[in-house]
């Protein structure tokens, strides 16, 4: 490990499929989202200070740190500590489901409604066009982070 990278970590998300089951793994603030039957559903939760504070039912009005800055503080990452705590879950998958893996450059720039509208504006089988449209919309929104996304159709 080079000294200049000590203390740095990486967020990651992945999926793999077995018959009618999709397995998700993630750490940090990369997300896995399922789009099905006109709906959008987050399958992962960011490992951020904001989510930890919210899970403790703390009134944010009493917290001195702004919500925006807490969202960007990752509490789990690959390479940050020797121990890696990665979330894993199994989900059903149906033909036609669209699975979106994305970095915060996408989901910070576009809300869930906008993401769903863009994806559903493209017919089944046109995931490349939908992915290109998501990327273009995030860049047009002048995202403040890198944008990486994978869109899969089951």
PDB file of C-alpha atoms in Angstrom, residues 35-38 94-99 119-130 152-154:
ATOM      1  CA  UNK A  35     -37.241  -1.082 -11.421  1.00  0.00           C
ATOM      2  CA  UNK A  36     -40.309  -3.298 -11.835  1.00  0.00           C
ATOM      3  CA  UNK A  37     -43.839  -2.725 -13.099  1.00  0.00           C
ATOM      4  CA  UNK A  38     -43.505   1.070 -13.152  1.00  0.00           C
ATOM      5  CA  UNK A  94     -38.716 -11.489 -12.567  1.00  0.00           C
ATOM      6  CA  UNK A  95     -38.416 -11.269 -16.345  1.00  0.00           C
ATOM      7  CA  UNK A  96     -38.401  -7.611 -17.339  1.00  0.00           C
ATOM      8  CA  UNK A  97     -36.917  -6.350 -14.072  1.00  0.00           C
ATOM      9  CA  UNK A  98     -34.306  -3.678 -14.609  1.00  0.00           C
ATOM     10  CA  UNK A  99     -31.476  -3.581 -12.122  1.00  0.00           C
ATOM     11  CA  UNK A 119     -35.566   4.220 -17.579  1.00  0.00           C
ATOM     12  CA  UNK A 120     -39.275   3.653 -18.254  1.00  0.00           C
ATOM     13  CA  UNK A 121     -39.159   6.046 -21.242  1.00  0.00           C
ATOM     14  CA  UNK A 122     -37.132   3.326 -22.998  1.00  0.00           C
ATOM     15  CA  UNK A 123     -38.809   0.069 -24.013  1.00  0.00           C
ATOM     16  CA  UNK A 124     -37.669  -3.303 -22.721  1.00  0.00           C
ATOM     17  CA  UNK A 125     -34.553  -4.395 -24.561  1.00  0.00           C
ATOM     18  CA  UNK A 126     -33.228  -0.832 -24.847  1.00  0.00           C
ATOM     19  CA  UNK A 127     -31.127  -0.808 -21.673  1.00  0.00           C
ATOM     20  CA  UNK A 128     -28.108   0.671 -23.450  1.00  0.00           C
ATOM     21  CA  UNK A 129     -30.181   3.641 -24.581  1.00  0.00           C
ATOM     22  CA  UNK A 130     -31.663   4.031 -21.094  1.00  0.00           C
ATOM     23  CA  UNK A 152     -29.294  -4.836 -16.481  1.00  0.00           C
ATOM     24  CA  UNK A 153     -32.549  -6.239 -17.775  1.00  0.00           C
ATOM     25  CA  UNK A 154     -33.622  -9.652 -16.491  1.00  0.00           C
TER      26      UNK A 154
END
